[in-house]
Coordinates of C-alpha atoms in Angstrom, one line a residue:
M1 CA 10.4 59.4 -128.9
T2 CA 12.7 56.5 -129.7
I3 CA 15.5 55.8 -127.2
L4 CA 18.6 54.4 -128.9
I5 CA 20.7 52.1 -126.8
S6 CA 24.2 51.2 -128.0
E7 CA 25.2 47.7 -128.7
G8 CA 27.7 47.7 -125.8
T9 CA 25.1 48.9 -123.4
K10 CA 22.6 46.2 -124.5
A11 CA 25.3 43.6 -124.1
S12 CA 26.3 44.8 -120.7
I13 CA 22.7 44.7 -119.5
L14 CA 22.0 41.2 -120.9
F15 CA 25.3 39.7 -119.8
G16 CA 24.6 40.8 -116.3
L17 CA 21.0 39.4 -116.4
I18 CA 22.2 36.1 -117.8
S19 CA 24.9 35.5 -115.2
G20 CA 22.9 36.9 -112.3
S21 CA 19.8 34.8 -113.0
C22 CA 21.9 31.7 -113.5
D23 CA 23.8 32.2 -110.3
G24 CA 20.6 33.0 -108.5
T25 CA 19.0 29.8 -109.8
T26 CA 21.8 27.5 -109.0
Y27 CA 22.2 28.9 -105.5
I28 CA 18.6 28.7 -104.6
A29 CA 17.6 25.5 -106.5
L30 CA 20.9 23.5 -106.4
H31 CA 21.9 23.7 -102.8
K32 CA 23.9 26.9 -102.8
M33 CA 26.0 26.1 -105.8
L34 CA 27.2 29.1 -107.9
A35 CA 27.6 28.6 -111.6
A36 CA 29.1 31.9 -112.6
N37 CA 31.1 33.2 -109.6
I38 CA 33.1 30.1 -108.7
I39 CA 35.2 31.9 -106.1
G40 CA 32.0 32.0 -104.1
D41 CA 31.9 28.2 -104.3
L42 CA 35.4 28.0 -102.8
L43 CA 34.3 30.3 -99.9
L44 CA 31.2 28.2 -99.2
I45 CA 33.4 25.1 -99.2
G46 CA 35.4 26.7 -96.4
L47 CA 32.2 27.5 -94.5
D48 CA 31.0 24.0 -94.9
W49 CA 34.2 22.5 -93.5
A50 CA 33.8 24.7 -90.5
K51 CA 30.5 23.0 -89.6
P52 CA 30.6 20.0 -87.2
H53 CA 28.8 17.8 -89.8
H54 CA 29.9 18.8 -93.3
H55 CA 28.5 16.9 -96.2
G56 CA 27.1 17.5 -99.7
M57 CA 30.0 19.6 -101.1
L58 CA 30.8 17.7 -104.2
G59 CA 29.0 20.1 -106.5
R60 CA 31.0 23.1 -105.3
L61 CA 34.2 21.1 -105.3
L62 CA 33.7 20.2 -109.0
A63 CA 32.5 23.7 -110.1
A64 CA 36.0 25.3 -110.1
P65 CA 37.9 22.6 -112.2
V66 CA 34.9 22.2 -114.6
F67 CA 34.7 25.9 -115.0
V68 CA 38.4 26.5 -115.8
F69 CA 38.5 23.4 -118.2
C70 CA 35.4 24.8 -120.1
V71 CA 37.1 28.2 -120.3
W72 CA 40.1 26.6 -121.8
L73 CA 38.1 24.5 -124.2
A74 CA 35.8 27.4 -125.3
R75 CA 38.8 29.6 -126.0
L76 CA 40.5 26.9 -128.1
A77 CA 37.2 26.4 -130.0
A78 CA 36.9 30.1 -130.6
G79 CA 40.5 30.3 -131.9
K80 CA 39.9 27.4 -134.3
M81 CA 36.7 29.1 -135.6
R82 CA 38.5 32.4 -136.2
R83 CA 41.3 30.6 -138.1
H84 CA 38.7 29.2 -140.4
G85 CA 37.1 32.6 -141.0
L86 CA 34.0 31.9 -138.9
P87 CA 32.4 34.4 -136.5
A88 CA 33.9 32.9 -133.3
I89 CA 32.1 35.1 -130.7
R90 CA 28.7 34.5 -132.3
G91 CA 29.5 30.8 -132.3
M92 CA 30.3 30.9 -128.7
M93 CA 27.1 32.7 -127.9
L94 CA 25.1 30.0 -129.7
T95 CA 27.0 27.4 -127.6
V96 CA 25.8 29.3 -124.5
V97 CA 22.2 29.2 -125.8
V98 CA 22.5 25.4 -126.4
L99 CA 24.0 24.8 -123.0
L100 CA 21.4 26.9 -121.2
S101 CA 18.6 25.1 -123.1
V102 CA 20.0 21.8 -121.9
F103 CA 20.4 23.3 -118.4
M104 CA 16.7 24.4 -118.5
V105 CA 15.2 21.1 -119.9
L106 CA 17.2 18.8 -117.6
G107 CA 16.5 21.1 -114.6
L108 CA 12.8 20.8 -115.2
T109 CA 12.8 17.1 -115.9
L110 CA 15.3 15.7 -113.4
R111 CA 13.9 17.5 -110.4
P112 CA 13.8 17.2 -107.4
F113 CA 17.4 17.7 -106.3
P114 CA 17.7 16.0 -102.9
A115 CA 21.3 17.0 -102.2
Q116 CA 24.2 18.9 -103.8
D117 CA 26.1 15.6 -104.4
S118 CA 23.2 13.8 -106.0
P119 CA 23.7 12.8 -109.6
N120 CA 20.8 15.0 -110.9
T121 CA 22.2 18.0 -109.1
L122 CA 25.7 17.4 -110.4
I123 CA 24.6 16.9 -114.0
V124 CA 22.4 20.1 -114.1
G125 CA 24.9 22.2 -112.1
M126 CA 27.9 21.3 -114.2
I127 CA 26.0 22.2 -117.4
G128 CA 25.2 25.6 -115.9
V129 CA 28.9 26.0 -115.0
A130 CA 29.9 25.1 -118.5
A131 CA 27.5 27.7 -119.9
M132 CA 28.8 30.5 -117.6
A133 CA 32.4 29.6 -118.4
T134 CA 31.7 30.0 -122.1
L135 CA 29.9 33.3 -121.4
N136 CA 32.9 34.6 -119.6
V137 CA 35.1 33.8 -122.6
I138 CA 32.8 35.9 -124.8
A139 CA 33.0 38.7 -122.3
R140 CA 36.8 38.6 -122.6
M141 CA 36.8 38.4 -126.4
W142 CA 34.1 40.9 -127.4
P143 CA 35.6 44.4 -127.7
V144 CA 32.4 46.4 -126.8
L145 CA 32.2 44.8 -123.4
T146 CA 34.2 46.2 -120.4
A147 CA 32.8 44.1 -117.5
H148 CA 33.5 40.4 -116.8
T149 CA 30.6 38.2 -116.0
T150 CA 32.4 36.3 -113.3
A151 CA 34.1 39.2 -111.4
M152 CA 31.4 41.4 -110.0
T153 CA 33.5 42.4 -107.1
G154 CA 36.3 43.4 -109.5
N155 CA 33.8 45.3 -111.6
S156 CA 32.5 47.2 -108.6
V157 CA 36.0 48.1 -107.5
R158 CA 36.9 49.3 -110.9
L159 CA 33.8 51.4 -111.2
M160 CA 34.4 53.1 -107.8
L161 CA 38.0 53.7 -108.6
D162 CA 37.0 55.4 -111.9
L163 CA 34.5 57.6 -110.2
A164 CA 36.9 58.6 -107.4
E165 CA 39.6 59.4 -109.9
L166 CA 37.1 61.6 -111.9
I167 CA 36.1 63.4 -108.8
L168 CA 39.8 64.0 -107.8
K169 CA 40.4 65.1 -111.4
E170 CA 43.2 62.6 -111.7
R171 CA 41.7 61.5 -115.0
Q172 CA 40.1 63.3 -117.8
K173 CA 36.3 63.0 -118.4
E174 CA 37.0 61.1 -121.6
P175 CA 33.9 59.7 -123.4
K176 CA 35.3 56.2 -123.4
L177 CA 36.0 56.3 -119.7
L178 CA 32.4 57.5 -119.0
H179 CA 30.9 54.9 -121.3
D180 CA 33.0 52.1 -119.8
S181 CA 32.1 53.2 -116.2
G182 CA 28.5 53.3 -117.1
R183 CA 28.5 49.8 -118.6
L184 CA 30.4 48.5 -115.5
G185 CA 27.6 49.9 -113.3
L186 CA 24.9 48.5 -115.6
T187 CA 26.4 45.0 -115.6
V188 CA 26.7 44.9 -111.8
L189 CA 23.2 46.2 -111.3
C190 CA 21.7 43.8 -113.8
F191 CA 23.6 40.9 -112.2
V192 CA 22.0 41.8 -108.9
A193 CA 18.6 42.2 -110.7
G194 CA 19.0 38.9 -112.4
G195 CA 19.6 37.1 -109.1
A196 CA 16.7 38.9 -107.4
L197 CA 14.4 38.0 -110.3
A198 CA 15.4 34.3 -110.1
A199 CA 14.6 34.4 -106.4
L200 CA 11.3 36.0 -107.0
V201 CA 10.3 33.5 -109.7
Y202 CA 11.4 30.7 -107.4
V203 CA 9.2 31.9 -104.6
K204 CA 6.2 32.2 -107.0
A205 CA 6.8 29.3 -109.4
G206 CA 9.5 27.1 -108.0
L207 CA 12.2 25.7 -110.3
W208 CA 10.7 27.6 -113.4
C209 CA 13.3 30.3 -112.5
I210 CA 15.7 28.0 -114.4
V211 CA 14.1 29.3 -117.6
L212 CA 15.4 32.9 -117.0
P213 CA 19.0 32.5 -118.2
F214 CA 17.9 30.8 -121.4
V215 CA 15.4 33.6 -122.1
F216 CA 18.0 36.3 -121.6
A217 CA 20.5 34.4 -123.8
I218 CA 18.0 34.1 -126.6
W219 CA 17.2 37.8 -126.3
L220 CA 20.9 38.7 -126.6
T221 CA 21.5 36.3 -129.5
A222 CA 18.4 37.7 -131.4
Q223 CA 20.0 41.1 -131.4
W224 CA 23.6 40.0 -132.1
P225 CA 25.4 41.6 -135.0
K226 CA 26.8 39.3 -137.7
E227 CA 30.5 40.0 -137.0
P228 CA 30.9 41.4 -133.5
E229 CA 34.6 40.7 -133.3
R230 CA 35.4 43.2 -136.1
Q231 CA 34.0 46.1 -134.0
T232 CA 36.1 48.6 -132.1

């Protein structure tokens, strides 16, 4: 029996795996730097400052400005592509694949990473941040997605609120609501699974966990429709 999985469900799964495995890799291998959820970097900076001898915070300090700049740049690029009649979202996904390939190759060739503020760590880390920033722009622009790859807490809250309102019968059991809630749950679960998988691969094979985000991005791109932005 063939099980048909909708396009939005596949995307929700793979977006969660990409961002989760990338965050897991950068946290484990690049001295607790988070590439996707940069608010976590700000929290870790605060924890570092609370220590008597704080050092090696440059990667986390740079992550937030680099991330927001790349979001702005990616959205401008996507807008320009659309104005010229090009498939903007697909173009952005190909950009993510390229960035993650560079992230992977440099990560495997520039190791080891002695500290968070070492040049090698900063180069590889910021490329990962740029890839996750671009991925988040896609998540905002693609109509079939309901979850955001950098807001897993917000995704979880939204999911729980939807479920509570359904139980209280404050909302109708609309097909769209049920589908959206299911995809939110899948994205959160796959984000966690991606991070756990990165940790497992790191334990068994070291920095080869850096290959995971690239593999998942290739998988998603291989199944990508030609014109996703025209879908409803």
